[in-house]
PDB file of C-alpha atoms in Angstrom:
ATOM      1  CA  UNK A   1     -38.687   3.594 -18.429  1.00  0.00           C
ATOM      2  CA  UNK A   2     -41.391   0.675 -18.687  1.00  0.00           C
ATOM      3  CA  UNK A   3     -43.915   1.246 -15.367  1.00  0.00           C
ATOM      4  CA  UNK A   4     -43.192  -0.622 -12.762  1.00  0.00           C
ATOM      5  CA  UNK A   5     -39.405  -0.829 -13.208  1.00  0.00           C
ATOM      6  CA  UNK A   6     -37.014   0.951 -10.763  1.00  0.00           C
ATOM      7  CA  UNK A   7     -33.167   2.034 -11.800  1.00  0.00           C
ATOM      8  CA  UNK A   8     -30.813  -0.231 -10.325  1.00  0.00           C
ATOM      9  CA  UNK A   9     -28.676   1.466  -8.002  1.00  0.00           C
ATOM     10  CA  UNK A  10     -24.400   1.365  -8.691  1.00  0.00           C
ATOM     11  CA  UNK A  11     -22.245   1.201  -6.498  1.00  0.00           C
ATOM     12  CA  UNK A  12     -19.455   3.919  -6.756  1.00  0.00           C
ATOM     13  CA  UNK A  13     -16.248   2.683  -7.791  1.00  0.00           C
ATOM     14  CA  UNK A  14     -15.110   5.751  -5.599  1.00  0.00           C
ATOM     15  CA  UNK A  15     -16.437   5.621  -2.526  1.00  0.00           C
ATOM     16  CA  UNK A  16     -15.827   3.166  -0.054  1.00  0.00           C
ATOM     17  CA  UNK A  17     -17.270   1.511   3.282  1.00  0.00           C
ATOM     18  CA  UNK A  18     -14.823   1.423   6.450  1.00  0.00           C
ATOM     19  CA  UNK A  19     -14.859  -2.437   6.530  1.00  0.00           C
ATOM     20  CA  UNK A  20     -13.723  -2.170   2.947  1.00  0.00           C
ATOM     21  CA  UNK A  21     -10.656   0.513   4.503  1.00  0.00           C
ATOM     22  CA  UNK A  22      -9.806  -1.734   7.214  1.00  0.00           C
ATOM     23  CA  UNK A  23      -9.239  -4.634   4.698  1.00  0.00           C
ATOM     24  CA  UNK A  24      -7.451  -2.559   2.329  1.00  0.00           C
ATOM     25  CA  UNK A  25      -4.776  -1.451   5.480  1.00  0.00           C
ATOM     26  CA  UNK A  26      -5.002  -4.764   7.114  1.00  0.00           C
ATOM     27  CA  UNK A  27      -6.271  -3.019  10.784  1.00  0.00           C
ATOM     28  CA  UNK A  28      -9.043  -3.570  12.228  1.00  0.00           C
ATOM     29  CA  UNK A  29     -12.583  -0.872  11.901  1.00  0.00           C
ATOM     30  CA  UNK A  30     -11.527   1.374  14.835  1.00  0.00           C
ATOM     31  CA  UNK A  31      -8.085   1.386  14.294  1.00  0.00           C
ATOM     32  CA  UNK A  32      -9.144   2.521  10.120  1.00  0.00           C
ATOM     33  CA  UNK A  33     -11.457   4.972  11.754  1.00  0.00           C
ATOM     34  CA  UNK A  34      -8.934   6.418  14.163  1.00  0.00           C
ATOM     35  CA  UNK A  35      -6.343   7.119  11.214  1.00  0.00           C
ATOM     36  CA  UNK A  36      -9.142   8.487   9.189  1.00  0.00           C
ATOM     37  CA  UNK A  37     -10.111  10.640  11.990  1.00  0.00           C
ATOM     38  CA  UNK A  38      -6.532  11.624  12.813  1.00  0.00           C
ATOM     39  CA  UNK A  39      -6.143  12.602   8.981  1.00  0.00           C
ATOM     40  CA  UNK A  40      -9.187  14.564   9.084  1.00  0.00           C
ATOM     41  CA  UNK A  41     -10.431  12.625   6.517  1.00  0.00           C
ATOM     42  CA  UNK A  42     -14.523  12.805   6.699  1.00  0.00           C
ATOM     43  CA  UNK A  43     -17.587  10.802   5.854  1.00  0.00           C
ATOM     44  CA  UNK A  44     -19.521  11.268   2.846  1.00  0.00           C
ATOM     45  CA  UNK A  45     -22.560  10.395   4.404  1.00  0.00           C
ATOM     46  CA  UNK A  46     -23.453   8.741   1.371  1.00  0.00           C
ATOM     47  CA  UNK A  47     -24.731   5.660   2.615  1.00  0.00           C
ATOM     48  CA  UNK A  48     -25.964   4.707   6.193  1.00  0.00           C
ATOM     49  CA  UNK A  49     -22.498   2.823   7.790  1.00  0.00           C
ATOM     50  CA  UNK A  50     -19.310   4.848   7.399  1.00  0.00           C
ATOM     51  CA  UNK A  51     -17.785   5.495   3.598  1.00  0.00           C
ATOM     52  CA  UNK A  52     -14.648   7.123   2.131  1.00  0.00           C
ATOM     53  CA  UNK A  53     -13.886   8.362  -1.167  1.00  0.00           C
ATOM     54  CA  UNK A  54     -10.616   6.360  -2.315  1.00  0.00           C
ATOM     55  CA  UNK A  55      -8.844   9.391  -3.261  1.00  0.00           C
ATOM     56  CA  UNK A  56      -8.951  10.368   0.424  1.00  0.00           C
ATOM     57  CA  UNK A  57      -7.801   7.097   1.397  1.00  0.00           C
ATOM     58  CA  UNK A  58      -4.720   6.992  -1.244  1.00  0.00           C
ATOM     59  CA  UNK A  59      -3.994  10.794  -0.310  1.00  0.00           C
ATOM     60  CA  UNK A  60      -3.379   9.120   3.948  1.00  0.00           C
ATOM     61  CA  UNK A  61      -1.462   6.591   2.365  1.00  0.00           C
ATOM     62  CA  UNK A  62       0.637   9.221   0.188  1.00  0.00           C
ATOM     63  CA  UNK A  63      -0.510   8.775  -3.385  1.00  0.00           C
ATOM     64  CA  UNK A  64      -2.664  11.848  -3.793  1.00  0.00           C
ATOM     65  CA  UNK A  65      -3.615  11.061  -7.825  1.00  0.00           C
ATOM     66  CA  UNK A  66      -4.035   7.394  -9.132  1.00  0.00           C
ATOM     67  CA  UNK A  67      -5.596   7.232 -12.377  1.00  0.00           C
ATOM     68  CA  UNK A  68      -8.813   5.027 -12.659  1.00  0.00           C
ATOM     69  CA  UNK A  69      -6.897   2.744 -14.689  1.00  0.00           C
ATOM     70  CA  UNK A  70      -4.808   1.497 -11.514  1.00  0.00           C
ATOM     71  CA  UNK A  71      -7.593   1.613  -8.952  1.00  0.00           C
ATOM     72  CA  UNK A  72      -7.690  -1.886  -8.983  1.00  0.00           C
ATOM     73  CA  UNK A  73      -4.115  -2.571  -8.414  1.00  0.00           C
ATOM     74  CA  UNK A  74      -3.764   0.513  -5.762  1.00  0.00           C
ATOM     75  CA  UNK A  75      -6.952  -1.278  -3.863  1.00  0.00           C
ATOM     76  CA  UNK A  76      -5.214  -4.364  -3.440  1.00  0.00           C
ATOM     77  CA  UNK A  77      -4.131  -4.785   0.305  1.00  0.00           C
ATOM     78  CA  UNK A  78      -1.534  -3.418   1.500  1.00  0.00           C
ATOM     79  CA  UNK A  79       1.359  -5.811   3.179  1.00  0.00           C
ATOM     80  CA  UNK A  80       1.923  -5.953   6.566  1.00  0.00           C
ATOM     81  CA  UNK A  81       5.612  -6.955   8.017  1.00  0.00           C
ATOM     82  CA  UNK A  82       4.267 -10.304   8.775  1.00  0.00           C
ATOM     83  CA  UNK A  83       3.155 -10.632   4.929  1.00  0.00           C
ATOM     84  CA  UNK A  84       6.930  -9.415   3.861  1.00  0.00           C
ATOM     85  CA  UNK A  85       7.802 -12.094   6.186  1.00  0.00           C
ATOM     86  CA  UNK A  86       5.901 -14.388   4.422  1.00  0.00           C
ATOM     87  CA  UNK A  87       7.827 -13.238   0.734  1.00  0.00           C
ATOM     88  CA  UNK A  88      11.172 -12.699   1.913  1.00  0.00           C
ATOM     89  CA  UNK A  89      12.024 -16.170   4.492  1.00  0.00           C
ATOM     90  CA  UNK A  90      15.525 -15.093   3.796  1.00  0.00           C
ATOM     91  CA  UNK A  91      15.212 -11.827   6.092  1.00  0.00           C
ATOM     92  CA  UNK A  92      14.063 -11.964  10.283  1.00  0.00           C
ATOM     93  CA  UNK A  93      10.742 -10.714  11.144  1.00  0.00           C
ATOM     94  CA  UNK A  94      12.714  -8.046  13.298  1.00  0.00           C
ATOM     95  CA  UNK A  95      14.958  -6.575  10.736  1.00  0.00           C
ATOM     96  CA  UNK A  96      12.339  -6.101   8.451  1.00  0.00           C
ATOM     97  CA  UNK A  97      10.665  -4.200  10.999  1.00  0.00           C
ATOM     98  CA  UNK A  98      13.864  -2.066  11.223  1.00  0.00           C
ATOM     99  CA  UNK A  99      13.982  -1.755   7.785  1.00  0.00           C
ATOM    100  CA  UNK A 100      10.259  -0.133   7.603  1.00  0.00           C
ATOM    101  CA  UNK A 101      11.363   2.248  10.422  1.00  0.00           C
ATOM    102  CA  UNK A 102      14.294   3.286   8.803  1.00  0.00           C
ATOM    103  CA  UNK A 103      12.563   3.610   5.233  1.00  0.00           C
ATOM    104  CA  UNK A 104      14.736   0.681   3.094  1.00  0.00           C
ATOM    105  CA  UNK A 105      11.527  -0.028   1.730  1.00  0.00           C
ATOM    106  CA  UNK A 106       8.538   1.858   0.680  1.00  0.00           C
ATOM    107  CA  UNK A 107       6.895   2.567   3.556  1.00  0.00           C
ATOM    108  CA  UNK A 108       3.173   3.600   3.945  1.00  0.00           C
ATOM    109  CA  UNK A 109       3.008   5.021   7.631  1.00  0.00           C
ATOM    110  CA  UNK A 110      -0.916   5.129   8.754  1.00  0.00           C
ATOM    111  CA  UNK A 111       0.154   5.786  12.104  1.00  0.00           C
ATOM    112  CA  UNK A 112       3.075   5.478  15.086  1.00  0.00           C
ATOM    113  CA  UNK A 113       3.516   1.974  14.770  1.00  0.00           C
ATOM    114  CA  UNK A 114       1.520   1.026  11.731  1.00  0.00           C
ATOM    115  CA  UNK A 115       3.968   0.793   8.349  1.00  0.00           C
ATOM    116  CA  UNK A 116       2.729  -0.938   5.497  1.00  0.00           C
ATOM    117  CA  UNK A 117       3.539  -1.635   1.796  1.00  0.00           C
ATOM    118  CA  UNK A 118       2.240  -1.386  -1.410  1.00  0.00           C
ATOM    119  CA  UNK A 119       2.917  -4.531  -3.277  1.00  0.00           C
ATOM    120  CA  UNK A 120       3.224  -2.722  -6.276  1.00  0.00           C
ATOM    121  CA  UNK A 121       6.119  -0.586  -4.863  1.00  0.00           C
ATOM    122  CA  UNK A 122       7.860  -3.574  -3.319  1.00  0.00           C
ATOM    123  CA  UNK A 123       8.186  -5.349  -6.107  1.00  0.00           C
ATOM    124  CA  UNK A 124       9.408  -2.388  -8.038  1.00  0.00           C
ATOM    125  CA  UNK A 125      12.440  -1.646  -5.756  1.00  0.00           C
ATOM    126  CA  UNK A 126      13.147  -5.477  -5.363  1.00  0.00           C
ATOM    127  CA  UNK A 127      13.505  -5.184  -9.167  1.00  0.00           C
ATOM    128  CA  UNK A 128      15.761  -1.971  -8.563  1.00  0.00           C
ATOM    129  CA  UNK A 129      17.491  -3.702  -5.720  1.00  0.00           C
ATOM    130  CA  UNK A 130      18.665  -6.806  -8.111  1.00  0.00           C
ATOM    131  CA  UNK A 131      19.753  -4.903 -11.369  1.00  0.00           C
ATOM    132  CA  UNK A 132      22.128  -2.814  -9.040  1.00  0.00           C
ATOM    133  CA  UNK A 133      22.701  -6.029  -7.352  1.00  0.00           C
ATOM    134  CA  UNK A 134      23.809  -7.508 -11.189  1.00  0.00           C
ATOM    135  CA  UNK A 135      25.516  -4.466 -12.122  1.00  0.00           C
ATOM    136  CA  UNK A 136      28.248  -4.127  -8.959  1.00  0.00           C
ATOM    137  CA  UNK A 137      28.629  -8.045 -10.084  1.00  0.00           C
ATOM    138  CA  UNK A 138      29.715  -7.445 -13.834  1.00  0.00           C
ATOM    139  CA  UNK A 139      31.316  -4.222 -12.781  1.00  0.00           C
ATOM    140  CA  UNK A 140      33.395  -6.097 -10.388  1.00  0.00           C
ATOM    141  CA  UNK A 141      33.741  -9.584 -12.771  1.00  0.00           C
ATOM    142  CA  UNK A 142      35.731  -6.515 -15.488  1.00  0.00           C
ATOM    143  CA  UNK A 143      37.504  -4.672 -13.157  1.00  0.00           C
ATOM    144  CA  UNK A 144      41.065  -4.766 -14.319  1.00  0.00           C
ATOM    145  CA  UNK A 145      43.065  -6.512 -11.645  1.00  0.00           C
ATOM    146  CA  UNK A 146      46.331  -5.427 -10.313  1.00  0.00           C
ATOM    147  CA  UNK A 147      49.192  -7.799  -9.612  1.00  0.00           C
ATOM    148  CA  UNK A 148      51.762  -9.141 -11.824  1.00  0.00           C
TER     149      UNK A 148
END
């Protein structure tokens, strides 16, 4: 190394700050520190604020192993019922609610009243949803009919 010249620190692509976790939930700090607390998941004391390794954070949300290939795409944030709101006008801010509660959808549960969803997993079971959706229609457009 030439004199004078310092390495230039990286940033792991594994560890996390808290701001970062509350953006990735969609909560605000205290509320991402209270679930990490509750979880007993622990600082690294890596740097000087707050950080989390991501696989801790996936393992709250229920995905214990993500390969390093899909970090990105698992980091994205997760929705919150007003965002479904937002991608499905169709459906009432209150029974999507409902259906969080009652698990219709993939549900991420970081706490008693905070559900969220991956988008990733959303649009996989609204993909699911409409090829059953297509299949009861041709089933039903062949069915033999009874009558005369």
């Amino acid at each position: 190394m030439a004199r004078g010249t310092r390495p230039t620190r990286t940033k792991s692509a594994g560890i996390v700050s808290l701001a970062e976790v509350a953006r990735h939930w969609q909560v605000s700090p205290a509320t991402a520190s209270e679930i990490l607390r509750l979880s007993g998941v622990q600082d690294t004391g890596l740097r000087k604020g707050p950080t989390y390794r991501r696989k801790d954070i996936w393992r709250v949300e229920g995905v214990p192993d993500v390969p390093e290939a899909l970090w990105v795409e698992y980091w994205e944030p997760l929705l919150t019922p007003a965002d479904l709101a937002e991608i499905m006008p169709d459906k009432d801010p209150r029974t999507i609610r409902r259906d969080l509660e009652s698990r219709r959808w993939p549900v991420i549960d970081l706490g008693e009243r905070t559900r969220r969803v991956r988008a990733r997993e959303l649009a996989r079971e609204i993909e699911m949803r409409s090829v059953k959706r297509w299949a009861r229609k041709v089933r039903s457009e062949n069915a033999p009919t009874t009558g005369t």
